[in-house]
Each structure stands twice: as C-alpha cells, then as structure tokens.
Amino acid sequence: MDLYDSEDRLDLFPEEHTRTGRDVHAEMSGEPGGVDELVHLYALGGAGEWGAELADGNRDWRLGVEAEDHGYAGWGAAGPSRELREAYRYAHGRASEEYECYVIPEEEDEDEAALAFCVTCKAPVRAVEVSDEHREHEVTPLSKALESAKDEIHKNMFKLEKQIIEMENFANHLEEVFITVEENFGRQEQNFESHYNEILETLAQKYEEKIQALGEKKKAKLEALYGQLVSCGENLDTCKELMETIEEMCHEEKVDFIKDAVAMADRLGKFLNTETDVEISTQPDFEDQTLDFSDVEQLMGSINTIPAPSAPVINPQAPNSATGSSVRVCWSLYSDDTVESYQLSYRPVQDSSPGKDQAEFTMTVKETYCSVTDLVPNTQYEFWVTAQNRAGPSPASERAVYMTAPSPPVIKSKEIRSCEEAALICWESGNLNPVDSYTVELTQAETPEASGVTESVVGIPACEALVQLQPRQSYTIYVRALNVGGPSARSDPVTVRTTGSCFHLNQHTRHPWLTISEDGFTVTRSGRKTEKEPLPSNTRFTRCVAVMGTLIPIRGRHYWEVEVDELADYTVGVAFEDVPKQEDLGANCLSWCMRHKFASSRHKYEFLHSKRTPDIRITVAPRQIGILLDYENAKLSFFNVDISQHLYTFSCQLHGFVHPCFSLEKPGCLKIRNGIAMPKHVTFY
C-alpha cells in the first residue's frame, strides 16, 4: 500500500488533530516569543538564528527529514533543523518517521509520567491523561496517594501482626489442649490396660480353682466306683467258687458228701448272711457347676467407674476481689479429676471470745469460683472447698482466709477546713475493725480549664488528710477505705470551695456562757447566766467568755470577717492553741486581738498584745471587721470593711499556727463570715 498517495491508506490519526510542520511553524511564529521561549528553554542557541531557519518557507521539516533519511544533506538544512526537531519532539512528543506532520507521544519514563493517581480507577495516570478519560474521576497527587497507601499498608500490617499474635496464642492454647487430651487418654489407656490385666488374672485364677475342684471331685468319684467294682468282683469270685465246690460235692459219696455238706452249709450261711451293696455309691450324672463371677463383674464395672476427685487447692485472695458485702473465692483442681459439683463452706474467723462457736455456711456450685454475698464489711472469713462426683466427695482443701472490703467512711462536713491552696478533710472510719489505708478522691467542677477529671490521694493512714488544691475552684470530694479485700464504696460527697479561708468554731473551747448556732458561724451571749462559773481548764475558756476557731494549718494568707454590734463589748483576733484559758485575750504573748468597749456613748478600741496597746483613735465605728492573717510577712491586720479602711497591723512572731478567737464581754452576738474572697483593699497589706 502506498502510504503517501493512496486514498485507501490507514487513517491512524483523526483529521482534525493532524498538524503539519508548517502549521507548527505558523503557530509558533504567530505567538510572540514562541520560538524564543522554546529555544531558550532547551538551550538551542540564539532565537534569531532559529527564527530565520523557521521563517524560510522553502524548507520544511518533512523535506528535511526525507533528505536526511535518503542521504541528501543539502535539502532542508538538516543540521540545525534536526536539533530543533529533536527539541520539539522532547517537548511535545515524537513525530512519525514517515509523517512528521503527526505528533505521536513518546514512551516516557514511568516515574516521570505517572504524576497523578486516579482514586476511582485505582491506578497511576499521566498528567496529560487527567484531562481526558479521568476528567470526571477523583484524582490525587501521586505522592499523597503513595503516603495514603503506605499508611493503609502499615495499618493492615499492624492488624496482621495482631492477628498473627492471636493465632499464635490460639495455636499455643490448642497445643496445650492437645497435650492435655493426649495425656488424659494415655492415662485412660493405662487404666483400661491395668483393669483388663487384673480381670484376666482373676479369670485365670478362677479357671485354675475350678479345674482343681473338678479334678478332686472326679478322683473321689472314680475311687469310690473302683472300690465298689473291686468289692463286687471279689463277691462274684466267691460265689463262683462256692458253686463249683457244691457241684463237686454233689458227685461225691454220701458219707463224704455229708461231711463236706455240713461244712459247706456253714460257709454258705455265713456268705449269704453278709450284706452285699448292690447300689452305686456315686451317681454318674455330672453336677451343674455354678461359677461365681461377681468379683469379675465388679472389676468390669470398675473400668467405667470414675474415682473420687482429689482435694481442690483454694487460691489466696486476689486484690480488689471483694466488696463490703461479698467476696469472690477461686480454687483449682487437678486436670484428670472428674467433678460434678463443688461444696464451698465458710464461716467468720473466730475471735478470742471463748465458747463462741461461729456458724458455718455451705454452697453448692458448678464452677471453680463463687461470689459469696450477704457478708459483713471489713470482716475475715475462712473458706474451704470439696469436690464431688458419683464416687463420692474429695478431701477438704486447705482453709484460706478472705476479707470483705470496708464500709464507706463518713466525712465530717462540719470539721472541714480550707483555704485557697488546700483543704483539710476529716472523716470517721465507719468500721469496727481497723483498715489498711484511705483514699481521697476529688473531682474539680467542670470549667474550661478542668473537665471533671477525678484525682486520688492514696495511702492515707489516718482519718484526715491535707489535700493541695487550686485557688478559687469548687471540688467534690469522696473518701474510700481500703484493706486486703479491696476499696470500699465511695463516701457521701462533700463540696469544698477554695475561695478564701473556711473554718468552724471549736465547741471544746467554748465558754459555757456562749452558744453557737447550728451552722457554726454565729456566737451569742445571752443576758442571763445559764451556768455557774466553770472550773479552770486547759482546753475550755473559763475566765474570758470566748471561743476559738480551727484554722487550716497552712502558711499563707487567711482572711475572714466578723459582723459586730456597735454597742456590744467584743474582742476578735488570733491566738495559739495553748493560750492560757484563764486569762483575757491580748493579756499574754500568745494572743493578738482587737477589743471594743462601749461606755457613756463612746467607743473605745484597743489592739492588745501582752496587755499593751497603741494609742489609736477610730472615728467611724466598724460594723464589719475584716481580719487578714499573713504568715508570709508575719502580720495580722484589721480593716473596716464598710469603708475599706485599714485599722491596725500587728507584727507577729508566729513560730507556730494560730487560730481565730472571738469573745463577748457583755450580752450580744458575733456573726462570722468566712470562705469569702479577699477584697482588693486588703491585698495591698
């Protein structure tokens, strides 16, 4: 076929996409900088030189190629045109050797061509193909698809490794089961072989005994019959002899006959008088021999008889296996024992009380564990177990002591003390027997900074704990008791707010003439004395009608306020716990206080320590007094809250912890406000 001129030539390329060299030249010449950019991109020389070559209309690429292929170097300026042609091929594809007017893409390097990945087709594609057949598909960069594929492979590898581990564990378990089954069947085979050997030995012994007995009976019968036969023969011989003798006598002479007849008659009479036993002493019939195979049947039955199990082994108590009213008891058994059920027995551990028998309880279970309920909290119980099957019960196991978890503690909400950095939590154990330790759990109220996470303070030996907290927050606090059986349930919650300092009044220090309200924040002295003068005491105020608060033992800044009556005589301040209770507040070196007296319409204020007071005049009588205890700077300051006025500041030698004190020298009341934020005017002191 003539590929150049034939009208029937194969149409390899659509007509609308055919491009001749002249067309390419026209396109590149028509665009400013087209040739220059191409030449500059591939470093082919000056743009003007190659532009002149392309501008020559008498030379085209096809003729140049034909001339070159046919050896006509002068046609089409083959030298420079070849380089430009190669550059164009590099940029746009390779031209056919026969048809340079057609642009056919070259086979590019796979790594350079596959610049994208079609997610729909799940195959790499060339960048030029994206706009054609993959136009409507989801296409992603090849590097991203590679990373995604690597991640997917890593995930699958992780799953595969996990599955391999599971299969290995399962294979190990199957191997253990295989070995156990093999051992069990081996023991069964040995058991059967032993039983069958025993049965064969028993049958052989029975056979020997029966054969021997039959032989003895045979011998006895034959001997008896033989004796009878011999006796009968002897008698028969005697009879024949007598007959022959009588016949001979009959042929004798009379005289001789008579002589011999007398003797023969005597002999014959004696023979006839002898009894002859003509009955067979032993019957010839064979006696039916009954064989006793009861012991053989017993042996045969024992082949299928399961032996009684051995004693189980009761396990020690596992940590956290108990609650306040239940424990989980576990035990184990030898693998070759057959068990139908277990009997678990238990009783409380006996105390030292003589003659007190503890009741025993028994439960029947199928498994090798049991949860025993309805028990007493924080109490020891001893457990033992027996295994049972058709053959009977096993011996009892050794006894193990289990302990129930404690009862939940009871938090003393009225004795909680707090400040902005910590809280002192007190509680009652709630258990008769001692516990190992306590755990305090605290949950911060959900805020943008806190998400309600529960924190725990563990290993607390006593019934109180000083817990560090964050300032100006609200906490819900629980307490658990712990022993060897596990933790108790949570106590009832209490709420603690770390805003200011919070304390309660100590009833043990209260003067009998004072009464404290139920909330613990109002102190009242009535006009009449309800009790006589109290006796001197080291814990209770007896001379000064006062009461002491219990401040949390934290060094820092503590602030509280006292609402007072302008006409009342009162004293407020701080003192050490061992301040003399028979002296007035401020009369010694262990107390610092502010005292107010109202007489003749005049207010008198004193700031007392060791009976000394500075000369200070207060013009505005405070109705609400703020008190700031500053351990860091060893200062005690008083303020008039209503007008934000500083009244006085002590410089104190605080070698230990002090506590708030309140006194009423005449009838009246004081209202204490604590757990409040420190005012701004106080923070400057």
Coordinates of C-alpha atoms in Angstrom, one line a residue, residues 29-464:
S29 CA 5.6 32.4 14.5
G30 CA 2.2 33.9 15.3
E31 CA 2.7 34.0 19.0
P32 CA 5.2 36.5 20.3
G33 CA 8.2 34.9 21.9
G34 CA 7.0 31.3 21.0
V35 CA 10.2 30.3 19.2
D36 CA 12.4 32.3 21.6
E37 CA 10.9 30.6 24.6
L38 CA 11.3 27.1 23.1
V39 CA 14.9 27.8 22.0
H40 CA 15.7 29.4 25.4
L41 CA 14.0 26.5 27.3
Y42 CA 16.1 23.8 25.6
A43 CA 19.3 25.9 25.1
L44 CA 19.5 25.5 21.3
G45 CA 21.2 28.8 20.6
G46 CA 20.1 32.3 19.6
A47 CA 16.5 32.9 19.0
G48 CA 17.1 35.0 15.9
E49 CA 19.1 32.3 14.1
W50 CA 16.5 29.6 14.7
G51 CA 13.7 32.0 13.8
A52 CA 15.3 32.7 10.5
E53 CA 15.6 29.0 9.8
L54 CA 11.9 28.5 10.6
A55 CA 10.9 31.6 8.6
D56 CA 12.3 30.1 5.4
G57 CA 9.3 28.9 3.6
N58 CA 11.3 26.8 1.0
R59 CA 12.4 24.5 3.8
D60 CA 10.0 22.3 5.8
W61 CA 10.5 19.6 8.3
R62 CA 9.2 16.9 6.2
L63 CA 11.6 17.6 3.3
G64 CA 14.4 17.9 5.7
V65 CA 13.7 14.6 7.2
E66 CA 13.3 12.9 3.8
A67 CA 16.5 14.4 2.6
E68 CA 18.3 13.3 5.7
D69 CA 16.8 9.8 5.5
H70 CA 17.7 9.5 1.8
G71 CA 21.2 10.9 2.2
Y72 CA 20.5 14.4 0.7
A73 CA 22.2 16.6 3.3
G74 CA 21.6 19.7 1.3
W75 CA 17.8 19.5 1.5
G76 CA 16.1 21.3 4.3
A77 CA 19.2 22.4 6.2
A78 CA 19.4 19.1 8.0
G79 CA 21.9 20.2 10.7
P80 CA 20.1 23.0 12.6
S81 CA 16.7 21.7 11.7
R82 CA 17.4 18.3 13.2
E83 CA 18.3 19.9 16.6
L84 CA 15.1 22.0 16.6
R85 CA 13.2 19.0 15.6
E86 CA 14.6 17.0 18.4
A87 CA 13.7 19.8 20.8
Y88 CA 10.2 19.9 19.6
R89 CA 9.9 16.1 20.0
Y90 CA 11.2 16.3 23.5
A91 CA 8.6 18.9 24.4
H92 CA 5.5 17.6 22.5
G93 CA 6.2 14.1 21.5
R94 CA 7.9 12.2 18.7
A95 CA 7.0 12.8 15.1
S96 CA 6.5 9.8 12.8
E97 CA 9.4 8.9 10.6
E98 CA 7.1 8.9 7.6
Y99 CA 4.7 11.6 8.7
E100 CA 6.4 14.5 10.6
C101 CA 3.1 16.3 10.4
Y102 CA 1.7 13.9 13.1
V103 CA 2.7 14.3 16.7
I104 CA 3.0 11.0 18.5
P105 CA 3.8 11.0 22.2
E106 CA 7.0 9.1 23.1
E107 CA 7.1 6.3 25.7
E108 CA 8.1 8.4 28.7
D109 CA 9.8 7.1 31.8
E110 CA 7.2 5.6 34.1
D111 CA 8.4 7.5 37.2
E112 CA 8.2 10.8 35.3
A113 CA 5.0 10.1 33.5
A114 CA 2.9 8.8 36.4
L115 CA 2.5 12.1 38.2
A116 CA -1.1 11.5 39.5
F117 CA -3.2 8.8 40.9
C118 CA -6.8 8.1 39.9
V119 CA -8.7 7.0 43.1
T120 CA -11.7 5.8 41.0
C121 CA -9.6 3.5 38.8
K122 CA -7.1 2.8 41.5
A123 CA -4.2 3.2 39.0
P124 CA -1.5 5.8 38.3
V125 CA -2.1 8.1 35.4
R126 CA 0.0 10.6 33.4
A127 CA -0.7 14.2 33.8
V128 CA -1.8 14.5 30.2
E129 CA -4.4 11.8 30.7
V130 CA -6.1 13.6 33.6
S131 CA -8.0 15.9 31.3
D132 CA -9.2 13.1 29.1
E133 CA -10.6 9.8 30.3
H134 CA -10.1 10.6 34.0
R135 CA -11.7 14.0 33.9
E136 CA -14.7 13.0 36.0
H137 CA -12.7 10.8 38.3
E138 CA -11.2 11.6 41.7
V139 CA -7.6 12.3 41.1
T140 CA -5.0 13.0 43.7
P141 CA -1.2 13.7 43.6
L142 CA 0.9 10.6 43.4
S143 CA 2.9 11.5 46.5
K144 CA -0.3 11.9 48.5
A145 CA -1.7 8.6 47.2
L146 CA 1.7 6.9 48.0
E147 CA 1.6 8.2 51.6
S148 CA -2.1 7.1 51.9
A149 CA -1.2 3.6 50.5
K150 CA 1.8 3.4 52.9
D151 CA -0.5 4.3 55.8
E152 CA -3.0 1.7 54.8
I153 CA -0.3 -0.9 54.4
H154 CA 1.0 -0.1 57.9
K155 CA -2.4 -0.3 59.3
N156 CA -3.0 -3.7 57.6
M157 CA 0.4 -4.9 58.8
F158 CA -0.4 -3.9 62.3
K159 CA -3.7 -5.8 62.1
L160 CA -1.9 -8.7 60.5
E161 CA 0.7 -8.7 63.3
K162 CA -2.1 -8.6 65.9
Q163 CA -3.9 -11.4 64.1
I164 CA -0.6 -13.4 64.0
I165 CA -0.2 -12.9 67.7
E166 CA -3.8 -14.0 68.3
M167 CA -3.3 -17.0 66.1
E168 CA 0.0 -17.9 67.8
N169 CA -1.7 -17.7 71.2
F170 CA -4.6 -19.8 69.9
A171 CA -2.1 -22.3 68.5
N172 CA -0.3 -22.4 71.8
H173 CA -3.6 -23.0 73.6
L174 CA -4.5 -25.7 71.1
E175 CA -1.2 -27.3 71.7
E176 CA -1.8 -27.3 75.4
V177 CA -5.2 -28.8 74.9
F178 CA -3.8 -31.3 72.5
I179 CA -1.1 -32.3 75.1
T180 CA -3.7 -32.4 77.9
V181 CA -6.1 -34.6 75.8
E182 CA -3.2 -36.9 74.8
E183 CA -2.1 -37.2 78.5
N184 CA -5.7 -37.9 79.6
F185 CA -6.3 -40.5 77.0
G186 CA -2.9 -42.1 77.8
R187 CA -3.9 -42.3 81.4
Q188 CA -7.2 -43.8 80.4
E189 CA -5.5 -46.4 78.2
Q190 CA -3.2 -47.3 81.1
N191 CA -6.2 -47.5 83.4
F192 CA -8.1 -49.8 80.9
E193 CA -5.0 -52.0 80.4
S194 CA -4.5 -52.3 84.2
H195 CA -8.1 -53.2 84.7
Y196 CA -8.2 -55.7 81.9
N197 CA -4.9 -57.3 83.1
E198 CA -6.5 -57.6 86.5
I199 CA -9.6 -59.2 85.0
L200 CA -7.6 -61.7 83.0
E201 CA -5.6 -62.6 86.1
T202 CA -8.8 -63.1 88.1
L203 CA -10.3 -65.2 85.3
A204 CA -7.1 -67.4 85.2
Q205 CA -7.2 -67.8 88.9
K206 CA -10.9 -68.7 88.7
Y207 CA -10.1 -71.2 86.0
E208 CA -7.3 -72.9 87.9
E209 CA -9.5 -73.1 91.0
K210 CA -12.4 -74.6 89.1
I211 CA -10.2 -77.1 87.3
Q212 CA -8.6 -78.2 90.5
A213 CA -12.0 -78.6 92.2
L214 CA -13.3 -80.7 89.3
G215 CA -10.3 -82.9 89.3
E216 CA -10.7 -83.6 93.0
K217 CA -14.3 -84.5 92.6
K218 CA -13.5 -86.7 89.6
K219 CA -10.9 -88.5 91.6
A220 CA -13.1 -89.1 94.6
K221 CA -16.0 -90.5 92.4
L222 CA -13.7 -92.7 90.4
E223 CA -12.0 -94.1 93.6
A224 CA -15.5 -94.8 95.1
L225 CA -16.7 -96.6 92.0
Y226 CA -13.4 -98.5 91.7
G227 CA -13.7 -99.7 95.3
Q228 CA -17.3 -100.9 94.6
L229 CA -16.1 -102.6 91.5
V230 CA -13.3 -104.4 93.3
S231 CA -15.7 -105.5 96.1
C232 CA -18.3 -106.7 93.6
G233 CA -15.6 -108.7 91.8
E234 CA -14.4 -110.3 95.0
N235 CA -18.0 -111.3 95.8
L236 CA -18.6 -112.6 92.4
D237 CA -15.4 -114.8 92.6
T238 CA -16.6 -116.1 96.0
C239 CA -20.0 -117.1 94.6
K240 CA -18.4 -118.9 91.6
E241 CA -16.1 -120.8 94.0
L242 CA -19.0 -121.8 96.2
M243 CA -21.0 -123.0 93.1
E244 CA -18.1 -125.0 91.9
T245 CA -17.5 -126.5 95.3
I246 CA -21.2 -127.5 95.7
E247 CA -21.1 -129.1 92.2
E248 CA -18.1 -131.2 93.2
M249 CA -19.7 -132.2 96.4
C250 CA -22.8 -133.5 94.6
H251 CA -20.6 -136.1 92.8
E252 CA -19.0 -137.4 96.0
E253 CA -20.1 -140.4 98.0
K254 CA -22.8 -140.0 100.5
V255 CA -20.6 -140.2 103.5
D256 CA -18.1 -137.7 102.1
F257 CA -21.0 -135.6 100.9
I258 CA -22.5 -135.4 104.3
K259 CA -19.2 -134.4 105.9
D260 CA -18.5 -131.8 103.4
A261 CA -22.1 -130.5 103.2
V262 CA -22.2 -129.6 106.9
A263 CA -19.0 -127.5 106.5
M264 CA -20.3 -126.1 103.2
A265 CA -23.6 -125.2 104.8
D266 CA -21.9 -123.2 107.5
R267 CA -19.7 -121.5 105.0
L268 CA -22.6 -120.8 102.6
G269 CA -24.8 -119.5 105.5
K270 CA -22.0 -117.0 106.5
F271 CA -21.6 -115.8 102.9
L272 CA -25.3 -115.3 102.4
N273 CA -25.7 -113.5 105.7
T274 CA -23.0 -111.0 104.5
E275 CA -24.8 -107.9 103.1
T276 CA -23.7 -107.1 99.6
D277 CA -24.0 -103.4 98.5
V278 CA -25.6 -103.6 95.0
E279 CA -26.3 -99.8 94.8
I280 CA -23.9 -97.4 93.1
S281 CA -22.4 -95.2 95.7
T282 CA -21.7 -92.3 93.2
Q283 CA -24.1 -91.2 90.5
P284 CA -22.6 -91.0 87.0
D285 CA -24.6 -87.8 86.2
F286 CA -22.4 -84.6 86.0
E287 CA -23.4 -82.0 88.6
D288 CA -24.2 -78.5 87.4
Q289 CA -21.2 -76.3 88.5
T290 CA -22.3 -72.7 89.2
L291 CA -19.5 -70.3 88.6
D292 CA -19.3 -67.1 90.8
F293 CA -18.2 -64.2 88.6
S294 CA -19.4 -61.5 90.9
D295 CA -15.9 -60.2 91.6
V296 CA -15.2 -60.3 87.8
E297 CA -18.3 -58.3 87.2
Q298 CA -17.2 -55.8 89.9
L299 CA -13.9 -55.5 88.1
M300 CA -15.6 -55.0 84.8
G301 CA -17.8 -52.3 86.3
S302 CA -14.8 -50.6 87.9
I303 CA -13.5 -49.9 84.4
N304 CA -16.2 -47.3 83.9
T305 CA -16.2 -46.2 87.5
I306 CA -14.8 -42.6 88.0
P307 CA -12.5 -42.3 91.0
A308 CA -13.3 -39.8 93.7
P309 CA -11.5 -36.5 93.0
S310 CA -8.5 -35.3 94.9
A311 CA -8.7 -32.3 97.3
P312 CA -9.0 -29.0 95.5
V313 CA -6.5 -26.2 96.0
I314 CA -8.1 -23.0 97.2
N315 CA -6.4 -19.8 95.9
P316 CA -5.3 -16.9 98.1
Q317 CA -7.5 -13.8 97.9
A318 CA -6.8 -11.7 94.8
P319 CA -6.5 -7.9 95.2
N320 CA -9.7 -6.0 94.8
S321 CA -11.8 -9.2 94.7
A322 CA -14.2 -8.1 97.5
T323 CA -16.9 -5.6 98.2
G324 CA -18.3 -4.5 101.5
S325 CA -20.8 -7.4 101.4
S326 CA -19.2 -10.0 99.1
V327 CA -16.0 -11.8 98.1
R328 CA -15.0 -13.8 95.1
V329 CA -13.4 -17.1 96.0
C330 CA -11.5 -19.1 93.4
W331 CA -9.9 -22.6 93.5
S332 CA -8.3 -25.1 91.2
L333 CA -8.3 -28.9 90.7
Y334 CA -6.1 -31.5 89.0
S335 CA -6.9 -31.8 85.3
D336 CA -7.5 -35.5 85.3
D337 CA -10.2 -35.4 88.0
T338 CA -13.8 -35.6 87.0
V339 CA -16.0 -33.3 89.1
E340 CA -19.8 -32.9 89.1
S341 CA -20.1 -30.2 91.7
Y342 CA -18.2 -28.4 94.5
Q343 CA -19.3 -27.6 98.0
L344 CA -17.9 -24.3 99.3
S345 CA -18.0 -23.9 103.1
Y346 CA -17.2 -20.7 105.0
R347 CA -17.5 -19.1 108.4
P348 CA -16.3 -15.9 110.1
V349 CA -12.9 -16.1 111.6
Q350 CA -13.3 -16.8 115.3
D351 CA -12.3 -14.1 117.7
S352 CA -10.7 -14.5 121.1
S353 CA -14.1 -14.8 122.8
P354 CA -14.2 -18.3 124.5
G355 CA -17.1 -20.6 124.0
K356 CA -18.4 -18.7 120.9
D357 CA -19.0 -21.0 118.0
Q358 CA -19.3 -19.4 114.6
A359 CA -22.0 -20.7 112.3
E360 CA -20.9 -22.5 109.1
F361 CA -22.4 -22.0 105.7
T362 CA -22.3 -24.2 102.6
M363 CA -22.9 -23.5 99.0
T364 CA -23.0 -26.0 96.0
V365 CA -21.6 -24.6 92.7
K366 CA -20.5 -26.0 89.4
E367 CA -17.6 -23.7 88.6
T368 CA -14.2 -23.3 90.2
Y369 CA -15.2 -19.9 91.6
C370 CA -18.0 -18.4 93.6
S371 CA -19.2 -14.9 94.6
V372 CA -20.3 -15.2 98.2
T373 CA -22.8 -12.4 99.2
D374 CA -24.5 -11.1 102.3
L375 CA -21.3 -10.8 104.3
V376 CA -20.3 -8.3 107.0
P377 CA -18.0 -5.5 105.8
N378 CA -14.3 -5.4 106.9
T379 CA -14.6 -9.0 108.3
Q380 CA -12.4 -12.0 107.8
Y381 CA -13.9 -15.3 106.7
E382 CA -12.2 -18.7 106.3
F383 CA -13.2 -20.8 103.2
W384 CA -12.6 -24.4 102.3
V385 CA -14.0 -26.5 99.4
T386 CA -14.6 -30.1 98.5
A387 CA -15.2 -31.7 95.0
Q388 CA -17.8 -34.3 94.4
N389 CA -18.7 -36.9 91.7
R390 CA -20.5 -40.2 91.7
A391 CA -17.7 -41.9 93.5
G392 CA -18.1 -39.5 96.4
P393 CA -16.6 -36.3 97.9
S394 CA -12.9 -35.4 97.9
P395 CA -11.0 -34.5 101.0
A396 CA -11.4 -30.9 102.0
S397 CA -9.0 -28.3 100.8
E398 CA -6.7 -26.2 103.0
R399 CA -8.5 -23.3 104.6
A400 CA -7.9 -19.8 103.2
V401 CA -8.8 -16.5 104.8
Y402 CA -10.7 -13.9 102.7
M403 CA -11.7 -10.4 103.9
T404 CA -14.5 -8.2 102.8
A405 CA -13.9 -4.6 101.8
P406 CA -14.6 -1.9 104.4
S407 CA -17.7 0.1 104.8
P408 CA -17.5 3.6 103.3
P409 CA -16.2 6.3 105.6
V410 CA -18.3 9.2 106.9
I411 CA -16.9 12.6 106.1
K412 CA -17.3 15.2 108.9
S413 CA -18.5 18.0 106.8
K414 CA -18.6 20.4 109.8
E415 CA -15.0 19.9 110.5
I416 CA -13.7 20.6 107.0
R417 CA -11.2 23.4 106.9
S418 CA -9.9 25.0 103.7
C419 CA -8.1 27.9 102.2
E420 CA -7.2 28.9 98.7
E421 CA -4.4 26.4 98.4
A422 CA -5.6 23.4 100.3
A423 CA -8.3 21.7 102.4
L424 CA -8.1 19.5 105.5
I425 CA -10.7 16.7 105.2
C426 CA -11.7 14.7 108.3
W427 CA -13.8 11.6 108.5
E428 CA -14.9 8.6 110.6
S429 CA -13.8 5.2 109.6
G430 CA -17.2 3.6 109.7
N431 CA -15.7 0.2 110.5
L432 CA -15.3 -1.6 113.8
N433 CA -12.0 -3.3 112.7
P434 CA -9.1 -1.2 111.5
V435 CA -8.5 -0.7 107.8
D436 CA -5.2 -0.6 105.9
S437 CA -5.4 2.9 104.5
Y438 CA -7.7 5.5 103.0
T439 CA -8.0 7.2 99.6
V440 CA -9.3 10.7 99.0
E441 CA -10.9 11.3 95.5
L442 CA -11.6 14.8 94.4
T443 CA -13.3 16.0 91.2
Q444 CA -12.9 19.5 90.1
A445 CA -16.1 21.2 88.8
E446 CA -16.2 21.3 85.0
T447 CA -14.8 24.5 83.7
P448 CA -13.0 25.5 80.6
E449 CA -9.8 24.7 82.4
A450 CA -11.0 21.5 84.0
S451 CA -13.0 18.7 82.6
G452 CA -14.2 16.9 85.7
V453 CA -11.2 14.6 86.0
T454 CA -11.0 12.6 89.2
E455 CA -7.7 12.8 91.1
S456 CA -6.8 10.5 94.0
V457 CA -4.6 10.8 97.1
V458 CA -3.8 7.3 98.2
G459 CA -2.1 5.6 101.2
I460 CA -3.5 7.9 103.9
P461 CA -3.0 6.1 107.2
A462 CA -5.2 8.3 109.5
C463 CA -8.8 9.7 109.3
E464 CA -7.8 13.1 108.0

